[in-house]
Amino acid sequence: MSSAHEQHGEHGAQGHHGPQADHGPRALPASLNAPDVLLAWRRRALLVAAAFALLTLLFTSTHEGRNHIMRAYLMGYMTVFNFAGGALVLLMLQYVTGGKWGLLLRRPLEAMTRTLPLVALMVVPILVPFLGKHLYQWVLYPDAASTHNAYLNHLINQEQELTANFKRPMLNPHALVVESCIIFAVLLLFMVLLNRWSIERDADPASGTEPSYDRWRTRFENLSGPGILVYVILLTLGAIVWIKSLDVTWYSSIWGLQFLVAQGYAVLALSILSVILLSRYEPMKTLLRTTEQHDLGKLAFAFVMLNIYLCFAEFLIIWSGNIPDELPWYLNRIRGGWWYVCSLDFICHWLIPFCLLLSRDLKRNKRKMIWLTCFMIFARLVDMFWLIEPNFSDSAANLHIAGNIGMLAYITVPATVLALWSAYYMTQLMSRPLVCTNDPHLEEILEPEHAF
Amino acid sequence: MPPREGIYGLLAEFNTPGELVRATEEAHQAGYRRMECYTPYPVEEAAVALRFHKTRVPLVCLLGGLLGGTTAFLMETWISVWSYPLNIAGRPLFSWPAFIIPAYEWTILFAGLSAAYGMLALNGLPQLYHPLFNAPNFRDGASTDKFFLCLEAADPRFSIIESRAFLERFAPVSVVEVEL
C-alpha cells in the first residue's frame, strides 16, 4: 500500500490535469489555533447554562423539585464525568493503537481531559453528607444503629439493612470521599502527564525526525498501556460507588465495562461532533478529510454495537438466572410506565444510531453526522435517567409531569451542568493548536483524499 | 454455440497509473462509456475517472442480514411455541430474549455470506473465459507492473481506427486489438 501512495504522490507532483489535479498534497494551514468562533459558542453555552440554572431555581420551590434536584445533578455530573474520563481513556487508546484516525481527535480529547479539574470540583456536592443523603441510603443511615432503626420503622427492608451493613467498609460517607479523591488524584496525574508531554512533543528541537517520532511514541505508549488498565479499575470503582450503590442490594459484574463502553460511545459522538463543527473553519477545514470522518463513523458504529451487546448480555444473564436478588433491578426499570423509558432507551441508544450508521453516505455527510452525534449524546442522557431514577422508591409514581413539574429538573439540571462543562471544554480547546505537528500521520492526513 | 467473431476492444498498456488515469479521464470526456481499467493494485483515481460509483453489494448484504435474522427468529418461535413446546423453568413458550442471540448470529452469518457471494455474483464470477486473456501482454503484466485501459467494442463511440488513434495520443507502450 505504501508504494501505491508514493506513486500517487509522484503523479500529483507531475501536475497532470484530470481528476487528481486538485488532489495534490495540501499545505498545512498557517495558523493551527482554534477559530475565534469558539468564543461565540462559549458565550452561547454560558447563556444556556444560566437560563437552565434559573429554571432549576423555580423547581426548588416545589416538593418534587427538591426531591429530584440532587438525582438530576448526579445524572449531569455522571454525564460530564463520562466525557472527561472517557476522553482520557480514548486518548490513551489512540496512543497505544496508533493510526491516523486518532491524530485529529487528539487535541479535542486532550481538551476534554483538561476539564477533569472542573469535574473533580463538581463531585463535591455529592460527597457532602448533607446533600448526599438525598441520593444514597447508606449516607442517610451511615451506621449499623441508624440502619437498624430505619428497618424497624419500615423505611428499608431487611435485605437492604443486611447488605448495607455488609458493604459498609466500601459504602459509607468517609469511604465515598476517600474513593472519589483516589479516583480523581490518579486521573489528574495521567491527564497532566499526557497533556504536558503532548506540548513538549511538538516543541521537540528534533521535531519531524524519525528518532523524535520513535522516542515520543514509545513514551506515550508506555504511559498509556498501564494507564488504560488503571483507568478501567478506577472507573469500575467510580461507577459502583456513584451510581450502582444507589441500590445497595443489586450487583452485576459487567457494570464497569458497561460504563466504559458507554463512555466510548459518548466521547466518540462528542469528538466527531467537535471536529465536524470545527471543520467549518480553518485549520480543521483542511485537516478533516471525508476518509477520516468515515473511519470515525465506523468506530462509532462499533461502539453502538458493543454497547447494546453488553447491555443485552447483562439483561439476558439476569433474565436466565431468574434470581430474586437480581430481578427487582430490572422490574423497577420496566414496571410502572418505565417500560416506555426502557423502550425509548433501546430505540434511541441502539436502533436509530445503528440503522443510520449502516449507511456509508451518512457517515460521509457532515450535516447528517452532526445531527446523529447530537442524538447519540441525547441517548446517553436517556440511558442515565433510566439508570438513576428507578432506584428511588417513589420512582414508579413519578413518571408524569402533570402535578409533578419538579420532574423537569431532570432536564434543566443536567442541561446546566452540560452547558457549563461545554463552556469550559471550549476554553480548553482554545488554549492549544488544534493539531499535533510532531507526528508522522500529519503528512498522511494532508495527502490527497481517495474518494472511494 | 457458433464461433464468436470480431474484437472485444482495444487494449492500451501504460507503465504508470498516472498515464492510465489521464487516458481514462480523457476517454470519458470524449464520450466513451464502455471501458475498463486493469491495474495490479487498487488505483482509486482510476475508479474516479471511470465514474465508478456504487455497487449493489451493500443492498445484498443488508437483505441477507434481514433474511437471516427473521428466519432464525421465526424458526425458534415455531420450534418453541408450536412444534416442540417445552416448559423451561416456567417461562413463557415465546421467550424472545432467549431467541435474540441465535437470531443475531444468523444475521451476521447470512449478511457475511451474502456480501461475499453477492460480490462474486455481481462481478459475474466465476467466469471461465474472458477475452482480455487473449492479449499476451495483459496476461503478463496486469497483475504485476502494467496498467491497462480497454475501450470496449460495444461502446457506440467505438471505431477501430479512431479509437486506436485516440489511444495512441497518450503514448502508451502498446495498443492491441483483443479478439473475442
XYZ file of C-alpha atoms in Angstrom:
632
model
C 0.000 0.000 0.000
C 2.839 2.377 0.724
C 4.168 2.010 -2.799
C 0.738 2.963 -4.059
C 0.855 6.134 -2.015
C 4.261 7.038 -3.351
C 3.028 6.537 -6.874
C 0.088 8.826 -6.303
C 2.226 11.487 -4.741
C 4.512 11.417 -7.751
C 1.649 11.957 -10.145
C 0.219 14.800 -8.181
C 3.627 16.414 -8.389
C 3.827 15.950 -12.146
C 0.790 18.181 -12.356
C -1.362 16.106 -14.657
C -4.704 17.619 -15.208
C -7.599 15.305 -14.705
C -9.289 14.104 -11.565
C -6.223 14.242 -9.384
C -5.260 17.784 -10.341
C -6.986 19.143 -7.247
C -5.899 16.118 -5.264
C -2.291 17.075 -4.635
C -0.969 17.150 -1.063
C -2.439 20.121 0.750
C -0.459 22.660 2.697
C -0.755 22.831 6.456
C -2.768 25.973 7.321
C -0.627 28.852 8.547
C -2.418 29.086 11.874
C -3.324 25.925 13.721
C -5.105 27.774 16.515
C -8.755 27.180 17.233
C -11.055 29.551 15.338
C -12.348 32.640 17.116
C -15.893 31.439 16.641
C -15.353 29.292 19.738
C -15.658 32.469 21.804
C -19.161 32.972 20.466
C -20.037 29.321 21.035
C -18.767 29.537 24.577
C -20.852 32.632 25.245
C -23.883 30.762 23.949
C -23.112 27.773 26.191
C -22.851 30.033 29.223
C -26.170 31.678 28.372
C -27.804 28.264 28.115
C -26.292 27.295 31.458
C -27.607 30.463 33.081
C -31.090 30.032 31.599
C -31.420 26.449 32.777
C -29.971 27.309 36.197
C -32.734 29.918 36.609
C -35.373 27.384 35.606
C -33.940 24.984 38.147
C -34.280 27.618 40.846
C -38.013 27.677 40.117
C -38.222 23.948 40.794
C -36.647 24.297 44.222
C -39.934 25.826 45.326
C -41.780 22.545 44.766
C -41.508 19.412 46.853
C -40.803 17.047 43.949
C -38.364 19.589 42.563
C -36.278 19.499 45.735
C -36.555 15.742 45.668
C -35.226 15.481 42.171
C -32.552 18.124 42.005
C -29.810 16.000 43.541
C -30.725 12.996 41.391
C -30.720 15.159 38.288
C -27.432 16.657 39.390
C -25.945 13.176 39.703
C -27.098 12.486 36.167
C -25.445 15.671 34.906
C -22.289 15.026 36.896
C -22.014 11.439 35.645
C -22.509 12.586 32.051
C -19.667 15.093 32.225
C -17.512 12.603 34.102
C -18.150 10.201 31.219
C -16.936 12.847 28.791
C -13.804 13.791 30.723
C -12.854 10.283 31.856
C -13.867 8.680 28.580
C -11.743 11.212 26.727
C -8.773 10.233 28.885
C -9.133 6.557 28.079
C -9.829 7.176 24.388
C -6.746 9.401 24.253
C -4.629 6.637 25.779
C -6.272 4.103 23.487
C -5.301 6.037 20.378
C -1.717 6.297 21.674
C -1.449 2.521 22.065
C -3.234 1.639 18.830
C -1.657 4.364 16.705
C -3.220 5.217 13.375
C -4.167 8.450 11.747
C -7.780 8.331 12.977
C -6.561 9.470 16.383
C -4.422 12.376 15.261
C -7.369 14.655 14.546
C -9.113 13.723 17.770
C -6.048 14.145 19.936
C -6.363 17.835 20.732
C -10.151 17.788 21.252
C -9.707 14.747 23.517
C -6.910 16.475 25.417
C -9.162 19.484 25.878
C -11.867 17.193 27.274
C -9.414 15.617 29.713
C -8.301 19.055 30.864
C -11.838 19.596 32.129
C -11.133 16.970 34.800
C -10.363 19.598 37.493
C -13.819 21.065 36.907
C -15.385 17.602 37.045
C -13.479 16.916 40.274
C -14.983 20.103 41.671
C -18.420 19.029 40.520
C -18.246 15.822 42.549
C -18.125 17.805 45.797
C -21.914 18.278 46.231
C -22.330 14.518 46.005
C -19.720 13.908 48.691
C -21.278 16.263 51.235
C -23.479 14.097 53.505
C -25.954 16.962 53.810
C -26.747 16.627 50.084
C -25.618 13.051 49.520
C -28.262 11.727 51.904
C -30.861 12.584 49.267
C -29.160 10.115 46.980
C -27.634 7.284 48.928
C -29.413 5.229 51.543
C -26.057 4.431 53.121
C -25.280 8.115 53.595
C -28.684 8.721 55.144
C -28.138 5.792 57.556
C -24.367 5.852 57.967
C -24.038 3.267 60.759
C -25.499 -0.037 61.848
C -27.684 1.545 64.539
C -29.407 4.044 62.270
C -29.811 1.394 59.574
C -31.486 -0.947 62.024
C -33.686 1.873 63.212
C -34.737 2.563 59.623
C -35.573 -1.099 59.220
C -37.686 -1.082 62.384
C -39.541 1.938 61.052
C -40.150 0.091 57.718
C -38.153 2.658 55.790
C -35.928 -0.043 54.333
C -36.335 -3.804 54.088
C -34.267 -6.417 55.841
C -32.241 -7.283 52.803
C -31.258 -3.644 52.381
C -30.249 -3.487 56.039
C -28.118 -6.636 55.849
C -26.487 -5.687 52.547
C -25.803 -2.152 53.691
C -24.081 -3.466 56.818
C -22.093 -5.963 54.797
C -20.942 -3.361 52.271
C -20.320 -0.691 54.907
C -16.493 -0.651 54.555
C -16.853 0.414 50.917
C -20.107 2.335 51.115
C -20.012 4.949 53.862
C -19.708 8.751 53.748
C -15.975 8.750 54.568
C -15.106 5.983 52.142
C -17.029 7.883 49.463
C -14.750 10.898 49.938
C -11.597 8.767 50.011
C -12.612 6.764 46.940
C -13.527 9.863 44.961
C -10.229 11.518 45.948
C -8.209 8.499 44.833
C -10.054 8.327 41.514
C -9.524 11.984 40.727
C -5.946 12.112 42.007
C -4.873 9.311 39.678
C -6.876 10.567 36.704
C -5.500 14.080 37.153
C -1.975 12.689 37.253
C -2.454 10.903 33.942
C -4.160 13.951 32.498
C -1.304 16.280 33.469
C 1.373 13.950 32.100
C -0.375 13.299 28.789
C -1.113 16.964 28.246
C 2.341 18.191 29.205
C 4.104 15.649 27.024
C 1.899 16.483 24.096
C 3.112 20.097 24.176
C 6.733 19.050 24.772
C 6.488 16.652 21.858
C 5.570 19.437 19.448
C 8.278 21.697 20.862
C 10.951 18.994 20.484
C 14.018 20.519 18.720
C 14.407 17.273 16.761
C 10.742 17.540 15.726
C 9.891 15.896 12.415
C 12.685 13.322 12.531
C 12.441 9.564 12.875
C 14.210 9.361 16.295
C 11.919 12.042 17.702
C 8.810 10.212 16.451
C 10.004 6.950 17.947
C 11.045 8.399 21.264
C 7.712 10.141 21.855
C 5.641 7.279 20.544
C 7.329 4.859 22.965
C 6.973 7.289 25.826
C 3.244 7.773 25.257
C 2.696 4.061 24.741
C 4.457 3.168 27.976
C 2.259 5.520 29.933
C -0.972 4.711 28.111
C -0.816 0.933 28.281
C -0.808 0.692 32.096
C -2.938 3.845 32.173
C -5.828 2.108 30.456
C -5.738 -0.728 32.977
C -5.619 1.669 35.933
C -8.409 3.727 34.416
C -10.699 0.738 33.955
C -10.243 -0.284 37.589
C -10.887 3.247 38.852
C -13.854 3.701 36.562
C -15.391 0.482 37.846
C -14.948 1.781 41.380
C -16.483 5.137 40.473
C -19.406 3.620 38.615
C -20.160 1.359 41.558
C -19.837 3.995 44.249
C -21.566 6.882 42.467
C -24.313 5.116 40.545
C -24.766 1.480 41.371
C -24.756 1.969 45.139
C -27.993 3.929 44.752
C -29.415 0.425 45.070
C -27.315 -1.278 47.750
C -28.663 -4.757 47.131
C -28.004 -5.176 43.451
C -24.806 -6.351 41.801
C -23.602 -7.017 38.272
C -20.087 -7.919 37.260
C -20.360 -6.231 33.868
C -21.234 -2.834 35.317
C -17.803 -1.195 34.962
C -17.314 -2.437 31.432
C -20.751 -1.158 30.505
C -19.791 2.318 31.688
C -16.501 2.087 29.837
C -18.224 1.307 26.561
C -20.881 3.922 27.212
C -18.069 6.440 27.714
C -16.517 5.426 24.424
C -19.923 5.879 22.820
C -20.451 9.349 24.272
C -16.904 10.616 23.821
C -16.699 9.433 20.245
C -20.002 11.137 19.474
C -18.810 14.349 21.107
C -15.411 14.326 19.419
C -16.897 13.651 15.990
C -19.310 16.496 16.644
C -16.414 18.733 17.712
C -14.211 18.084 14.692
C -17.092 18.408 12.241
C -18.262 21.687 13.746
C -14.672 22.955 13.816
C -14.189 21.885 10.204
C -16.354 24.789 9.108
C -13.318 26.950 9.814
C -9.570 26.703 9.364
C -7.432 24.825 10.349
C -9.799 21.879 10.750
C -11.326 22.641 7.342
C -8.094 21.496 5.707
C -7.338 18.726 8.165
C -10.605 16.821 8.335
C -10.907 14.615 5.292
C -14.015 12.623 4.443
C -11.876 9.480 4.776
C -11.169 10.098 8.454
C -14.729 11.189 9.140
C -15.871 7.919 7.582
C -13.411 5.955 9.748
C -14.614 7.686 12.902
C -18.192 6.947 11.914
C -17.308 3.273 11.588
C -15.701 3.308 15.022
C -18.821 4.927 16.465
C -20.848 2.178 14.821
C -18.689 -0.420 16.583
C -19.358 1.278 19.918
C -23.093 1.356 19.206
C -22.951 -2.408 18.694
C -20.714 -3.098 21.680
C -22.916 -1.017 23.931
C -26.110 -2.908 23.121
C -24.187 -6.161 23.262
C -23.129 -5.592 26.869
C -26.479 -4.176 27.974
C -28.334 -7.082 26.440
C -25.831 -9.635 27.780
C -26.428 -8.361 31.308
C -30.179 -8.469 30.823
C -30.126 -11.942 29.289
C -27.994 -13.393 32.073
C -30.193 -11.951 34.789
C -33.335 -12.988 32.922
C -31.998 -16.537 32.541
C -30.841 -16.742 36.150
C -34.249 -15.610 37.371
C -32.940 -14.987 40.905
C -34.960 -12.814 43.291
C -31.766 -10.962 44.291
C -31.158 -9.569 40.860
C -34.520 -9.322 39.165
C -36.022 -6.347 41.028
C -33.452 -4.049 39.457
C -34.931 -4.754 36.031
C -38.508 -4.970 37.261
C -38.162 -1.458 38.713
C -36.989 -0.326 35.322
C -39.799 -1.980 33.385
C -42.912 -1.654 35.535
C -44.932 1.427 36.309
C -44.544 3.197 32.980
C -40.805 2.619 32.902
C -41.372 0.231 30.030
C -41.757 3.297 27.794
C -38.494 4.797 29.014
C -36.807 1.434 28.628
C -38.049 1.080 25.042
C -37.111 4.675 24.315
C -33.637 3.945 25.651
C -33.297 0.947 23.350
C -34.619 2.834 20.333
C -32.505 5.957 20.887
C -29.408 4.193 22.056
C -29.206 1.416 19.558
C -31.934 1.110 16.945
C -31.732 4.589 15.435
C -27.920 5.069 15.516
C -27.421 1.503 14.302
C -29.747 1.794 11.316
C -28.419 5.209 10.361
C -24.744 4.368 10.778
C -25.163 1.386 8.460
C -25.286 3.911 5.657
C -21.960 4.800 4.130
C -23.284 8.052 2.703
C -24.487 9.210 6.087
C -21.104 8.587 7.686
C -19.510 10.745 4.999
C -22.060 13.535 5.272
C -21.097 16.316 7.676
C -24.540 17.759 8.299
C -26.179 14.403 8.976
C -23.353 13.317 11.275
C -23.839 16.497 13.336
C -27.472 15.561 13.914
C -26.695 11.944 14.607
C -23.913 12.628 17.112
C -26.133 15.111 18.983
C -28.793 12.442 19.063
C -26.325 9.898 20.422
C -25.395 12.254 23.252
C -29.102 12.716 23.971
C -29.479 8.920 24.043
C -26.780 8.714 26.714
C -28.851 11.077 28.857
C -31.973 8.947 28.416
C -29.954 5.927 29.483
C -28.592 7.721 32.530
C -32.122 8.759 33.514
C -33.230 5.135 33.201
C -30.316 4.021 35.371
C -30.743 6.607 38.121
C -34.368 7.460 38.778
C -35.850 3.930 39.249
C -33.509 3.395 42.208
C -35.788 5.518 44.328
C -38.888 4.070 45.867
C -41.080 6.932 44.651
C -39.967 6.494 41.033
C -42.891 4.392 39.840
C -45.335 7.125 40.823
C -43.143 9.864 39.406
C -43.282 9.293 35.709
C -45.629 12.104 34.778
C -45.358 15.846 34.534
C -48.865 16.991 35.486
C -48.737 17.933 39.161
C -45.135 16.816 39.210
C -43.448 19.704 37.443
C -40.293 19.232 39.515
C -39.589 16.131 37.457
C -38.414 18.539 34.782
C -35.341 19.110 36.923
C -34.095 16.027 35.103
C -33.888 18.235 32.027
C -32.799 21.550 33.470
C -30.090 20.418 35.902
C -28.163 18.136 33.501
C -28.546 20.823 30.828
C -26.981 23.382 33.181
C -24.117 21.069 34.110
C -23.506 20.057 30.497
C -23.591 23.631 29.214
C -21.174 24.776 31.918
C -18.884 21.901 31.134
C -19.024 22.626 27.391
C -18.055 26.221 28.003
C -15.017 25.038 29.938
C -14.245 22.469 27.258
C -14.240 25.209 24.634
C -11.945 27.335 26.797
C -9.545 24.418 26.917
C -9.911 23.822 23.194
C -8.827 27.395 22.514
C -5.696 27.096 24.623
C -3.759 24.923 22.161
C -3.241 24.462 18.419
C -5.873 22.098 17.044
C -3.455 19.522 15.688
C -0.221 17.940 16.863
C 2.582 18.621 14.432
C 5.309 16.245 15.536
C 3.591 13.139 14.260
C 4.219 11.148 11.086
C 0.475 10.829 10.499
C 0.184 14.543 9.872
C 1.703 14.024 6.439
C -0.813 11.284 5.760
C -3.870 13.357 6.521
C -2.583 16.075 4.214
C -2.342 13.595 1.371
C -4.877 13.608 -1.434
C -8.143 12.109 -0.499
C -9.297 8.904 -2.081
C -12.890 9.241 -2.982
C -13.525 5.515 -2.911
C -22.660 -22.269 -29.917
C -21.481 -20.507 -33.082
C -17.885 -19.327 -33.040
C -17.638 -15.721 -31.858
C -16.093 -13.301 -34.275
C -14.861 -9.752 -34.175
C -12.995 -7.955 -31.453
C -13.681 -7.333 -27.805
C -11.949 -3.986 -27.745
C -8.711 -2.065 -27.851
C -6.277 -2.527 -25.009
C -3.759 0.202 -24.227
C -0.851 -0.598 -21.958
C 0.748 2.024 -19.706
C 3.738 1.951 -17.426
C 2.341 4.215 -14.719
C -1.055 4.683 -13.108
C -0.887 8.426 -13.829
C -0.885 7.869 -17.576
C -3.702 5.391 -17.228
C -5.836 7.785 -15.202
C -5.235 10.619 -17.623
C -6.157 8.482 -20.640
C -9.265 7.199 -18.850
C -10.373 10.692 -17.901
C -9.988 11.952 -21.461
C -11.711 8.907 -22.873
C -14.644 9.676 -20.618
C -14.650 13.269 -21.815
C -14.510 12.069 -25.402
C -17.734 10.176 -24.770
C -16.536 6.622 -24.160
C -18.515 4.764 -21.532
C -17.945 1.059 -22.116
C -14.382 0.905 -20.879
C -12.470 -0.625 -18.012
C -9.162 -0.136 -16.228
C -6.995 -3.035 -15.126
C -4.305 -2.396 -12.532
C -2.136 -4.627 -10.344
C -3.330 -2.852 -7.189
C -6.306 -0.595 -6.424
C -5.913 2.815 -8.050
C -8.605 4.972 -6.549
C -8.208 7.744 -9.110
C -8.904 5.274 -11.916
C -12.215 4.498 -10.274
C -12.941 8.231 -10.129
C -12.031 8.634 -13.787
C -14.305 5.733 -14.726
C -17.120 7.364 -12.712
C -17.410 4.074 -10.953
C -19.753 4.815 -8.170
C -21.982 2.426 -6.402
C -22.452 -1.284 -6.298
C -25.384 -3.233 -5.050
C -23.262 -5.336 -2.662
C -24.373 -3.345 0.424
C -28.012 -3.894 -0.509
C -27.462 -7.630 -0.983
C -25.662 -7.728 2.368
C -28.494 -5.870 4.115
C -31.159 -8.108 2.628
C -29.134 -11.184 3.580
C -28.845 -9.938 7.157
C -32.557 -9.190 7.437
C -33.402 -12.553 5.931
C -31.067 -14.388 8.325
C -32.349 -12.598 11.412
C -36.001 -13.090 10.505
C -35.518 -16.729 9.554
C -33.759 -17.608 12.790
C -36.255 -15.748 14.956
C -39.295 -17.256 13.250
C -37.739 -20.707 13.287
C -37.065 -20.505 17.021
C -40.563 -19.198 17.614
C -42.059 -22.048 15.581
C -39.988 -24.695 17.362
C -40.599 -23.381 20.877
C -44.236 -22.388 20.554
C -45.787 -24.884 18.132
C -43.501 -27.677 17.031
C -41.969 -28.861 20.286
C -43.162 -26.779 23.235
C -41.090 -27.313 26.379
C -41.622 -25.832 29.794
C -38.259 -24.325 30.686
C -38.207 -23.013 34.265
C -41.806 -21.940 33.931
C -41.037 -19.276 31.382
C -43.464 -18.397 28.601
C -43.093 -20.525 25.490
C -42.445 -17.400 23.498
C -39.352 -16.275 25.439
C -37.977 -13.775 22.989
C -34.856 -12.770 24.974
C -33.522 -16.289 24.511
C -34.144 -16.124 20.767
C -32.133 -12.976 20.212
C -28.650 -14.457 20.271
C -29.155 -17.179 17.645
C -31.089 -14.678 15.529
C -28.184 -12.275 15.870
C -25.691 -14.968 14.855
C -27.769 -15.857 11.814
C -27.980 -12.200 10.882
C -24.204 -11.971 10.839
C -23.768 -15.290 9.059
C -26.274 -14.509 6.337
C -25.047 -10.946 5.936
C -21.440 -12.123 5.635
C -22.210 -14.904 3.203
C -24.480 -12.763 1.056
C -21.869 -9.993 0.955
C -19.185 -12.456 -0.180
C -21.313 -14.419 -2.664
C -23.228 -11.333 -3.736
C -19.941 -9.640 -4.566
C -18.867 -12.651 -6.640
C -22.222 -12.853 -8.401
C -22.394 -9.136 -9.181
C -18.850 -9.336 -10.536
C -20.010 -12.085 -12.880
C -17.732 -14.613 -11.195
C -16.806 -17.398 -11.590
C -16.023 -16.574 -15.169
C -14.269 -19.285 -17.130
C -13.376 -17.181 -20.125
C -12.549 -13.557 -20.625
C -11.408 -12.209 -23.994
C -8.743 -9.993 -22.420
C -6.593 -13.022 -21.652
C -6.129 -13.375 -25.415
C -3.748 -10.412 -25.207
C -0.316 -11.786 -24.211
C 0.880 -8.520 -22.671
C -2.248 -8.466 -20.464
C -1.543 -11.973 -19.211
C 1.989 -10.979 -18.276
C 1.555 -7.501 -16.926
C -1.921 -6.972 -15.473
C -1.096 -8.497 -12.113
C 2.492 -7.275 -11.859
C 3.525 -3.858 -13.104
C 1.409 -2.700 -16.029
C -1.688 -0.519 -16.194
C -4.290 -1.186 -18.861
C -7.183 0.717 -20.322
C -9.582 -1.229 -22.507
C -12.052 0.605 -24.748
C -14.710 -1.963 -25.495
C -16.122 -2.515 -28.956
C -19.641 -2.498 -27.514
C -19.377 1.240 -26.978
C -21.297 3.180 -29.661
C -18.427 5.653 -29.789
C -16.013 2.821 -30.646
C -14.316 2.749 -34.017
C -11.331 0.576 -34.668
C -9.443 3.335 -36.495
C -10.412 6.394 -34.491
C -10.253 4.737 -31.107
C -6.784 3.456 -31.845
C -5.684 6.931 -32.904
C -7.277 8.327 -29.764
C -5.414 5.910 -27.504
C -2.107 6.457 -29.247
C -2.226 10.147 -28.353
C -1.357 9.136 -24.793
C 1.870 7.421 -25.857
C 1.014 4.000 -24.479
C 3.525 1.166 -24.549
C 1.233 -0.615 -26.967
C -2.337 -0.677 -28.230
C -3.550 -4.135 -29.194
C -6.788 -5.448 -30.586
C -8.339 -8.007 -28.276
C -10.165 -10.815 -30.027
C -13.436 -12.075 -28.727
